[in-house]
mmCIF file of C-alpha atoms in Angstrom:
data_model
loop_
_atom_site.group_PDB
_atom_site.id
_atom_site.type_symbol
_atom_site.label_atom_id
_atom_site.label_comp_id
_atom_site.label_asym_id
_atom_site.label_seq_id
_atom_site.Cartn_x
_atom_site.Cartn_y
_atom_site.Cartn_z
ATOM 1 C CA UNK A 287 41.283 -59.217 44.109
ATOM 2 C CA UNK A 288 40.193 -55.926 45.622
ATOM 3 C CA UNK A 289 40.678 -52.203 45.175
ATOM 4 C CA UNK A 290 42.565 -50.484 47.996
ATOM 5 C CA UNK A 291 45.017 -47.756 48.906
ATOM 6 C CA UNK A 292 48.760 -48.249 48.574
ATOM 7 C CA UNK A 293 51.669 -45.869 49.265
ATOM 8 C CA UNK A 294 52.645 -43.871 46.208
ATOM 9 C CA UNK A 295 55.821 -45.143 44.501
ATOM 10 C CA UNK A 296 59.040 -43.298 45.355
ATOM 11 C CA UNK A 297 61.493 -42.211 42.674
ATOM 12 C CA UNK A 298 64.961 -43.719 42.600
ATOM 13 C CA UNK A 299 67.927 -43.024 40.343
ATOM 14 C CA UNK A 300 67.283 -44.041 36.747
ATOM 15 C CA UNK A 301 63.541 -44.501 37.265
ATOM 16 C CA UNK A 302 60.345 -42.681 36.365
ATOM 17 C CA UNK A 303 56.818 -42.717 37.750
ATOM 18 C CA UNK A 304 54.102 -43.265 35.163
ATOM 19 C CA UNK A 305 50.475 -42.242 35.575
ATOM 20 C CA UNK A 306 48.715 -45.332 34.257
ATOM 21 C CA UNK A 307 45.971 -44.632 31.732
ATOM 22 C CA UNK A 308 45.351 -48.268 30.754
ATOM 23 C CA UNK A 309 46.517 -51.711 31.901
ATOM 24 C CA UNK A 310 45.808 -54.955 30.033
ATOM 25 C CA UNK A 311 45.194 -58.365 31.575
ATOM 26 C CA UNK A 312 47.180 -61.499 30.721
ATOM 27 C CA UNK A 313 46.899 -65.135 31.701
ATOM 28 C CA UNK A 314 50.069 -64.382 33.664
ATOM 29 C CA UNK A 315 47.901 -62.312 36.032
ATOM 30 C CA UNK A 316 45.747 -65.380 36.658
ATOM 31 C CA UNK A 317 48.773 -67.591 37.345
ATOM 32 C CA UNK A 318 50.247 -65.067 39.772
ATOM 33 C CA UNK A 319 46.935 -64.779 41.621
ATOM 34 C CA UNK A 320 46.615 -68.564 41.907
ATOM 35 C CA UNK A 321 50.225 -68.899 43.028
ATOM 36 C CA UNK A 322 53.282 -69.900 41.015
ATOM 37 C CA UNK A 323 55.553 -72.544 42.629
ATOM 38 C CA UNK A 324 58.712 -70.869 43.861
ATOM 39 C CA UNK A 325 57.336 -67.333 43.549
ATOM 40 C CA UNK A 326 57.154 -65.553 46.916
ATOM 41 C CA UNK A 327 55.468 -62.155 46.971
ATOM 42 C CA UNK A 328 55.039 -59.361 49.492
ATOM 43 C CA UNK A 329 51.296 -59.035 49.989
ATOM 44 C CA UNK A 330 49.174 -57.234 49.097
ATOM 45 C CA UNK A 331 50.531 -57.656 45.577
ATOM 46 C CA UNK A 332 49.679 -55.391 42.641
ATOM 47 C CA UNK A 333 49.449 -57.235 39.330
ATOM 48 C CA UNK A 334 49.471 -55.868 35.820
ATOM 49 C CA UNK A 335 52.317 -56.330 33.326
ATOM 50 C CA UNK A 336 51.130 -54.361 30.294
ATOM 51 C CA UNK A 337 50.429 -50.661 30.665
ATOM 52 C CA UNK A 338 50.510 -47.304 28.965
ATOM 53 C CA UNK A 339 50.251 -43.791 30.308
ATOM 54 C CA UNK A 340 52.001 -40.472 30.843
ATOM 55 C CA UNK A 341 55.174 -39.737 32.768
ATOM 56 C CA UNK A 342 54.263 -38.134 36.098
ATOM 57 C CA UNK A 343 57.763 -37.697 37.556
ATOM 58 C CA UNK A 344 61.372 -38.230 36.472
ATOM 59 C CA UNK A 345 64.110 -39.481 38.795
ATOM 60 C CA UNK A 346 67.772 -38.483 39.069
ATOM 61 C CA UNK A 347 69.946 -39.529 36.139
ATOM 62 C CA UNK A 348 67.075 -39.516 33.630
ATOM 63 C CA UNK A 349 67.487 -36.881 30.925
ATOM 64 C CA UNK A 350 65.674 -38.233 27.865
ATOM 65 C CA UNK A 351 62.160 -38.186 29.347
ATOM 66 C CA UNK A 352 59.905 -35.421 30.653
ATOM 67 C CA UNK A 353 56.628 -35.083 32.516
ATOM 68 C CA UNK A 354 53.669 -35.679 30.221
ATOM 69 C CA UNK A 355 55.451 -37.874 27.675
ATOM 70 C CA UNK A 356 53.128 -40.616 26.363
ATOM 71 C CA UNK A 357 54.698 -44.043 26.900
ATOM 72 C CA UNK A 358 54.118 -47.767 26.892
ATOM 73 C CA UNK A 359 56.004 -49.959 29.367
ATOM 74 C CA UNK A 360 58.249 -52.873 28.493
ATOM 75 C CA UNK A 361 57.289 -55.399 31.217
ATOM 76 C CA UNK A 362 60.652 -57.224 31.038
ATOM 77 C CA UNK A 363 63.074 -56.406 33.863
ATOM 78 C CA UNK A 364 66.752 -57.253 33.439
ATOM 79 C CA UNK A 365 69.979 -56.645 35.378
ATOM 80 C CA UNK A 366 72.045 -55.152 32.527
ATOM 81 C CA UNK A 367 75.195 -56.738 33.920
ATOM 82 C CA UNK A 368 75.188 -60.508 33.280
ATOM 83 C CA UNK A 369 76.611 -62.255 30.219
ATOM 84 C CA UNK A 370 73.241 -62.507 28.494
ATOM 85 C CA UNK A 371 72.410 -58.838 29.036
ATOM 86 C CA UNK A 372 75.834 -57.896 27.686
ATOM 87 C CA UNK A 373 75.024 -59.926 24.563
ATOM 88 C CA UNK A 374 71.692 -58.114 24.067
ATOM 89 C CA UNK A 375 69.633 -61.120 25.183
ATOM 90 C CA UNK A 376 67.791 -59.488 28.058
ATOM 91 C CA UNK A 377 65.012 -62.120 28.242
ATOM 92 C CA UNK A 378 67.699 -64.668 29.158
ATOM 93 C CA UNK A 379 69.012 -62.446 31.959
ATOM 94 C CA UNK A 380 70.130 -64.500 34.945
ATOM 95 C CA UNK A 381 68.024 -62.254 37.187
ATOM 96 C CA UNK A 382 65.141 -61.793 34.752
ATOM 97 C CA UNK A 383 61.836 -60.622 36.198
ATOM 98 C CA UNK A 384 58.485 -59.441 34.874
ATOM 99 C CA UNK A 385 56.554 -56.388 36.002
ATOM 100 C CA UNK A 386 53.449 -57.495 37.882
ATOM 101 C CA UNK A 387 54.807 -61.002 38.433
ATOM 102 C CA UNK A 388 57.987 -60.707 40.494
ATOM 103 C CA UNK A 389 57.487 -57.066 41.519
ATOM 104 C CA UNK A 390 54.428 -54.889 42.032
ATOM 105 C CA UNK A 391 52.845 -54.064 38.710
ATOM 106 C CA UNK A 392 50.816 -51.474 36.882
ATOM 107 C CA UNK A 393 47.207 -52.238 37.890
ATOM 108 C CA UNK A 394 47.200 -48.974 39.807
ATOM 109 C CA UNK A 395 47.085 -45.224 39.298
ATOM 110 C CA UNK A 396 50.879 -44.908 39.461
ATOM 111 C CA UNK A 397 53.779 -47.275 38.818
ATOM 112 C CA UNK A 398 57.553 -46.847 39.061
ATOM 113 C CA UNK A 399 59.706 -48.392 36.328
ATOM 114 C CA UNK A 400 63.287 -48.067 35.090
ATOM 115 C CA UNK A 401 63.590 -45.385 32.411
ATOM 116 C CA UNK A 402 65.090 -48.016 30.092
ATOM 117 C CA UNK A 403 61.687 -49.735 30.063
ATOM 118 C CA UNK A 404 59.866 -46.845 28.406
ATOM 119 C CA UNK A 405 58.887 -46.620 24.764
ATOM 120 C CA UNK A 406 57.426 -43.436 23.337
ATOM 121 C CA UNK A 407 54.042 -43.781 21.619
ATOM 122 C CA UNK A 408 52.468 -41.398 19.088
ATOM 123 C CA UNK A 409 49.402 -39.309 19.898
ATOM 124 C CA UNK A 410 47.510 -41.347 17.302
ATOM 125 C CA UNK A 411 47.818 -44.553 19.371
ATOM 126 C CA UNK A 412 45.109 -44.760 22.065
ATOM 127 C CA UNK A 413 46.315 -45.738 25.524
ATOM 128 C CA UNK A 414 44.044 -48.801 25.591
ATOM 129 C CA UNK A 415 45.547 -50.161 22.372
ATOM 130 C CA UNK A 416 49.086 -49.337 23.476
ATOM 131 C CA UNK A 417 48.583 -51.139 26.801
ATOM 132 C CA UNK A 418 47.390 -54.245 24.972
ATOM 133 C CA UNK A 419 50.619 -54.646 22.995
ATOM 134 C CA UNK A 420 53.939 -54.921 24.881
ATOM 135 C CA UNK A 421 53.967 -58.392 26.454
ATOM 136 C CA UNK A 422 51.982 -60.210 23.776
ATOM 137 C CA UNK A 423 53.580 -58.668 20.703
ATOM 138 C CA UNK A 424 57.148 -58.987 21.960
ATOM 139 C CA UNK A 425 56.473 -62.623 22.872
ATOM 140 C CA UNK A 426 54.984 -63.417 19.466
ATOM 141 C CA UNK A 427 57.707 -61.523 17.577
ATOM 142 C CA UNK A 428 60.588 -63.286 19.306
ATOM 143 C CA UNK A 429 58.880 -66.673 19.036
ATOM 144 C CA UNK A 430 58.194 -66.472 15.303
ATOM 145 C CA UNK A 431 60.864 -64.201 13.860
ATOM 146 C CA UNK A 432 63.890 -64.682 16.122
ATOM 147 C CA UNK A 433 63.419 -68.196 17.503
ATOM 148 C CA UNK A 434 61.535 -70.081 14.777
ATOM 149 C CA UNK A 435 62.917 -68.085 11.844
ATOM 150 C CA UNK A 436 59.520 -68.051 10.119
ATOM 151 C CA UNK A 437 59.965 -67.402 6.404
ATOM 152 C CA UNK A 438 57.788 -66.252 3.548
ATOM 153 C CA UNK A 439 55.896 -69.159 1.997
ATOM 154 C CA UNK A 440 55.975 -71.349 5.112
ATOM 155 C CA UNK A 441 52.882 -72.634 6.915
ATOM 156 C CA UNK A 442 52.335 -71.461 10.495
ATOM 157 C CA UNK A 443 49.910 -73.099 12.923
ATOM 158 C CA UNK A 444 48.788 -71.032 15.932
ATOM 159 C CA UNK A 445 46.943 -72.670 18.835
ATOM 160 C CA UNK A 446 44.726 -70.855 21.320
ATOM 161 C CA UNK A 447 44.089 -68.335 18.574
ATOM 162 C CA UNK A 448 41.721 -66.094 20.539
ATOM 163 C CA UNK A 449 44.398 -65.142 23.092
ATOM 164 C CA UNK A 450 46.545 -62.036 23.159
ATOM 165 C CA UNK A 451 49.838 -63.577 21.998
ATOM 166 C CA UNK A 452 48.027 -65.629 19.365
ATOM 167 C CA UNK A 453 46.129 -62.667 17.885
ATOM 168 C CA UNK A 454 49.495 -60.908 17.654
ATOM 169 C CA UNK A 455 51.095 -64.001 16.094
ATOM 170 C CA UNK A 456 48.440 -64.266 13.394
ATOM 171 C CA UNK A 457 49.220 -60.717 12.294
ATOM 172 C CA UNK A 458 52.992 -61.230 12.461
ATOM 173 C CA UNK A 459 52.635 -64.469 10.500
ATOM 174 C CA UNK A 460 50.748 -62.696 7.717
ATOM 175 C CA UNK A 461 53.219 -59.788 7.825
ATOM 176 C CA UNK A 462 56.069 -62.265 7.265
ATOM 177 C CA UNK A 463 54.358 -63.815 4.231
ATOM 178 C CA UNK A 464 53.402 -67.144 5.838
ATOM 179 C CA UNK A 465 50.169 -69.057 5.414
ATOM 180 C CA UNK A 466 48.452 -69.007 8.802
ATOM 181 C CA UNK A 467 46.297 -71.790 10.241
ATOM 182 C CA UNK A 468 44.599 -70.794 13.496
ATOM 183 C CA UNK A 469 43.022 -73.106 16.062
ATOM 184 C CA UNK A 470 40.291 -71.762 18.335
ATOM 185 C CA UNK A 471 36.811 -72.739 19.538
ATOM 186 C CA UNK A 472 33.319 -71.467 18.831
ATOM 187 C CA UNK A 473 31.666 -69.896 15.808
ATOM 188 C CA UNK A 474 32.203 -66.321 16.998
ATOM 189 C CA UNK A 475 35.896 -66.784 17.747
ATOM 190 C CA UNK A 476 36.412 -68.501 14.405
ATOM 191 C CA UNK A 477 34.882 -65.519 12.610
ATOM 192 C CA UNK A 478 37.033 -63.044 14.541
ATOM 193 C CA UNK A 479 40.215 -65.003 13.873
ATOM 194 C CA UNK A 480 39.371 -65.146 10.182
ATOM 195 C CA UNK A 481 38.848 -61.362 10.198
ATOM 196 C CA UNK A 482 42.365 -60.982 11.638
ATOM 197 C CA UNK A 483 43.764 -62.554 8.497
ATOM 198 C CA UNK A 484 44.089 -66.262 9.263
ATOM 199 C CA UNK A 485 43.972 -68.247 6.020
ATOM 200 C CA UNK A 486 42.444 -71.334 7.635
ATOM 201 C CA UNK A 487 40.539 -71.520 10.921
ATOM 202 C CA UNK A 488 40.010 -74.803 12.761
ATOM 203 C CA UNK A 489 37.265 -75.058 15.393
ATOM 204 C CA UNK A 490 38.692 -77.562 17.859
ATOM 205 C CA UNK A 491 35.178 -78.289 19.178
ATOM 206 C CA UNK A 492 33.766 -79.117 15.776
ATOM 207 C CA UNK A 493 36.637 -80.331 13.586
ATOM 208 C CA UNK A 494 38.964 -83.315 13.735
ATOM 209 C CA UNK A 495 42.236 -81.482 14.224
ATOM 210 C CA UNK A 496 44.648 -83.689 12.290
ATOM 211 C CA UNK A 497 42.224 -84.176 9.402
ATOM 212 C CA UNK A 498 41.621 -80.426 9.202
ATOM 213 C CA UNK A 499 45.377 -79.688 9.096
ATOM 214 C CA UNK A 500 45.943 -82.335 6.419
ATOM 215 C CA UNK A 501 43.119 -80.968 4.279
ATOM 216 C CA UNK A 502 44.252 -77.358 4.688
ATOM 217 C CA UNK A 503 47.822 -77.775 3.467
ATOM 218 C CA UNK A 504 49.467 -78.864 0.241
ATOM 219 C CA UNK A 505 51.784 -81.340 1.969
ATOM 220 C CA UNK A 506 49.400 -82.140 4.785
ATOM 221 C CA UNK A 507 51.941 -80.716 7.225
ATOM 222 C CA UNK A 508 53.012 -77.377 8.708
ATOM 223 C CA UNK A 509 56.444 -75.781 9.093
ATOM 224 C CA UNK A 510 56.032 -73.927 12.387
ATOM 225 C CA UNK A 511 53.714 -74.394 15.360
ATOM 226 C CA UNK A 512 53.274 -71.668 17.975
ATOM 227 C CA UNK A 513 51.729 -73.254 21.052
ATOM 228 C CA UNK A 514 50.497 -72.158 24.455
ATOM 229 C CA UNK A 515 48.056 -75.036 25.048
ATOM 230 C CA UNK A 516 50.639 -77.632 26.023
ATOM 231 C CA UNK A 517 49.767 -81.105 27.284
ATOM 232 C CA UNK A 518 46.358 -81.597 25.661
ATOM 233 C CA UNK A 519 47.500 -80.922 22.084
ATOM 234 C CA UNK A 520 51.218 -81.698 22.098
ATOM 235 C CA UNK A 521 51.145 -85.205 20.513
ATOM 236 C CA UNK A 522 48.962 -84.006 17.616
ATOM 237 C CA UNK A 523 51.045 -80.873 17.132
ATOM 238 C CA UNK A 524 54.280 -82.846 16.835
ATOM 239 C CA UNK A 525 52.687 -85.212 14.334
ATOM 240 C CA UNK A 526 51.460 -82.386 12.097
ATOM 241 C CA UNK A 527 54.967 -80.925 11.677
ATOM 242 C CA UNK A 528 56.744 -81.402 8.361
ATOM 243 C CA UNK A 529 60.416 -82.329 7.975
ATOM 244 C CA UNK A 530 62.609 -79.643 9.566
ATOM 245 C CA UNK A 531 59.537 -78.361 11.412
ATOM 246 C CA UNK A 532 59.757 -76.160 14.490
ATOM 247 C CA UNK A 533 57.414 -76.127 17.470
ATOM 248 C CA UNK A 534 57.734 -73.059 19.685
ATOM 249 C CA UNK A 535 56.224 -73.137 23.166
ATOM 250 C CA UNK A 536 55.595 -70.143 25.412
ATOM 251 C CA UNK A 537 52.920 -71.543 27.740
ATOM 252 C CA UNK A 538 51.021 -74.603 28.869
ATOM 253 C CA UNK A 539 47.445 -73.740 29.792
ATOM 254 C CA UNK A 540 46.292 -77.393 29.818
ATOM 255 C CA UNK A 541 49.315 -78.764 31.670
ATOM 256 C CA UNK A 542 53.093 -78.889 31.392
ATOM 257 C CA UNK A 543 53.639 -82.665 31.304
ATOM 258 C CA UNK A 544 53.501 -83.023 27.529
ATOM 259 C CA UNK A 545 54.538 -86.295 25.914
ATOM 260 C CA UNK A 546 57.017 -86.292 23.063
ATOM 261 C CA UNK A 547 57.646 -89.246 20.750
ATOM 262 C CA UNK A 548 61.351 -88.845 19.997
ATOM 263 C CA UNK A 549 61.030 -90.905 16.814
ATOM 264 C CA UNK A 550 59.215 -87.974 15.219
ATOM 265 C CA UNK A 551 61.889 -85.594 16.476
ATOM 266 C CA UNK A 552 64.920 -87.372 15.065
ATOM 267 C CA UNK A 553 63.355 -88.811 11.910
ATOM 268 C CA UNK A 554 61.841 -85.518 10.767
ATOM 269 C CA UNK A 555 64.712 -83.515 12.332
ATOM 270 C CA UNK A 556 62.333 -81.357 14.318
ATOM 271 C CA UNK A 557 63.253 -78.488 16.596
ATOM 272 C CA UNK A 558 61.541 -77.996 19.950
ATOM 273 C CA UNK A 559 62.029 -74.366 20.958
ATOM 274 C CA UNK A 560 61.158 -72.522 24.134
ATOM 275 C CA UNK A 561 60.645 -68.781 24.280
ATOM 276 C CA UNK A 562 59.833 -66.131 26.873
ATOM 277 C CA UNK A 563 59.251 -62.431 26.312
ATOM 278 C CA UNK A 564 61.946 -60.778 24.141
ATOM 279 C CA UNK A 565 65.118 -58.750 24.083
ATOM 280 C CA UNK A 566 64.933 -54.975 24.372
ATOM 281 C CA UNK A 567 65.840 -54.634 20.691
ATOM 282 C CA UNK A 568 63.088 -57.053 19.599
ATOM 283 C CA UNK A 569 60.567 -55.166 21.739
ATOM 284 C CA UNK A 570 61.478 -51.872 20.114
ATOM 285 C CA UNK A 571 61.329 -53.329 16.596
ATOM 286 C CA UNK A 572 57.832 -54.737 17.035
ATOM 287 C CA UNK A 573 56.622 -51.553 18.758
ATOM 288 C CA UNK A 574 57.679 -49.585 15.675
ATOM 289 C CA UNK A 575 55.301 -51.753 13.646
ATOM 290 C CA UNK A 576 52.577 -51.017 16.215
ATOM 291 C CA UNK A 577 53.241 -47.296 16.041
ATOM 292 C CA UNK A 578 53.103 -47.320 12.238
ATOM 293 C CA UNK A 579 49.797 -49.203 12.229
ATOM 294 C CA UNK A 580 51.202 -52.281 10.439
ATOM 295 C CA UNK A 581 50.310 -54.375 13.487
ATOM 296 C CA UNK A 582 47.475 -53.630 15.875
ATOM 297 C CA UNK A 583 46.322 -54.871 19.254
ATOM 298 C CA UNK A 584 42.964 -56.596 19.506
ATOM 299 C CA UNK A 585 41.041 -55.003 22.388
ATOM 300 C CA UNK A 586 38.112 -57.113 23.577
ATOM 301 C CA UNK A 587 36.709 -54.403 25.855
ATOM 302 C CA UNK A 588 37.707 -51.593 28.221
ATOM 303 C CA UNK A 589 36.520 -51.669 31.843
ATOM 304 C CA UNK A 590 37.088 -49.616 34.963
ATOM 305 C CA UNK A 591 39.937 -50.905 37.145
ATOM 306 C CA UNK A 592 37.427 -51.353 39.972
ATOM 307 C CA UNK A 593 36.096 -54.368 38.038
ATOM 308 C CA UNK A 594 39.424 -56.215 38.166
ATOM 309 C CA UNK A 595 37.938 -59.258 39.939
ATOM 310 C CA UNK A 596 35.226 -59.533 37.273
ATOM 311 C CA UNK A 597 37.905 -59.145 34.607
ATOM 312 C CA UNK A 598 39.906 -62.044 36.064
ATOM 313 C CA UNK A 599 36.774 -64.231 35.947
ATOM 314 C CA UNK A 600 36.036 -63.180 32.376
ATOM 315 C CA UNK A 601 39.537 -64.137 31.235
ATOM 316 C CA UNK A 602 39.616 -67.308 33.329
ATOM 317 C CA UNK A 603 36.358 -68.556 31.822
ATOM 318 C CA UNK A 604 37.545 -68.042 28.254
ATOM 319 C CA UNK A 605 35.205 -65.203 27.326
ATOM 320 C CA UNK A 606 37.899 -62.780 26.139
ATOM 321 C CA UNK A 607 39.017 -62.418 22.521
ATOM 322 C CA UNK A 608 42.301 -60.560 22.370
ATOM 323 C CA UNK A 609 42.872 -58.281 25.351
ATOM 324 C CA UNK A 610 40.691 -57.006 28.182
ATOM 325 C CA UNK A 611 41.906 -53.553 29.237
ATOM 326 C CA UNK A 612 41.328 -51.828 32.589
ATOM 327 C CA UNK A 613 41.385 -48.068 33.160
ATOM 328 C CA UNK A 614 42.290 -46.609 36.586
#
């Protein structure tokens, strides 16, 4: 990772150029830097999927936006033409891409995006907080509300609870009326997760996971699991699900070759659900909750963009709680 000069983006029909005021890091940035099988990029590549800023220029065919408008970017990119897009399921688009992953992203002074990817933010929402919301909150919202159908009174278990999607999920879980059990590591992270509203916090370095879940719940089981850990925890997560339980996966930081005992699946009638990003409508719904202050991004720290290599190391070594934000 290095700072360098790149040609300024050029406007095209239906696009805008945004002056980036803040860009947030994700584990996706780490995966792209390491190399994702099947992903071929033009180098040098610019990462950065989550960003907020001000419109610097408006392209032909764009009438609803003007220079200076404060916006956050929806990092999902969809074709608008396939059967899934026509059905309002943009994250299932047959040509789905993500800003900063498949195309050059927003870790720069300027970025060009389709006008349909803009969402207006109020003056009361700082750019750093706005930048820390779009990818993680839309992912958590779709996973819990749309895919898992989390209901009031249910028990939700969130793994990797210090991460961006997980800190969003804890808040969405409490907003929906669920009891939230969060799994993280370390005394400091446990305290921060508890401050976010988690009802029960399990320190995976200090507690026996299955015993802690059993002791924390009335039935000894949970209704919904939101997981990004993958291989290392999967057998225990499946076992802790109650009848009609749902496990929703959006990542696999410890490996993707998870084992699954099908006897648990058919006997307890479990659902194994995958999820990625969200539809445009889901993104706009959750951003309304951000704008109103009902949900709020957790910003670990704000650094200068010149420290992007240090920021990657910080995230890679597990020293970030919530989101690390960079400012060009």
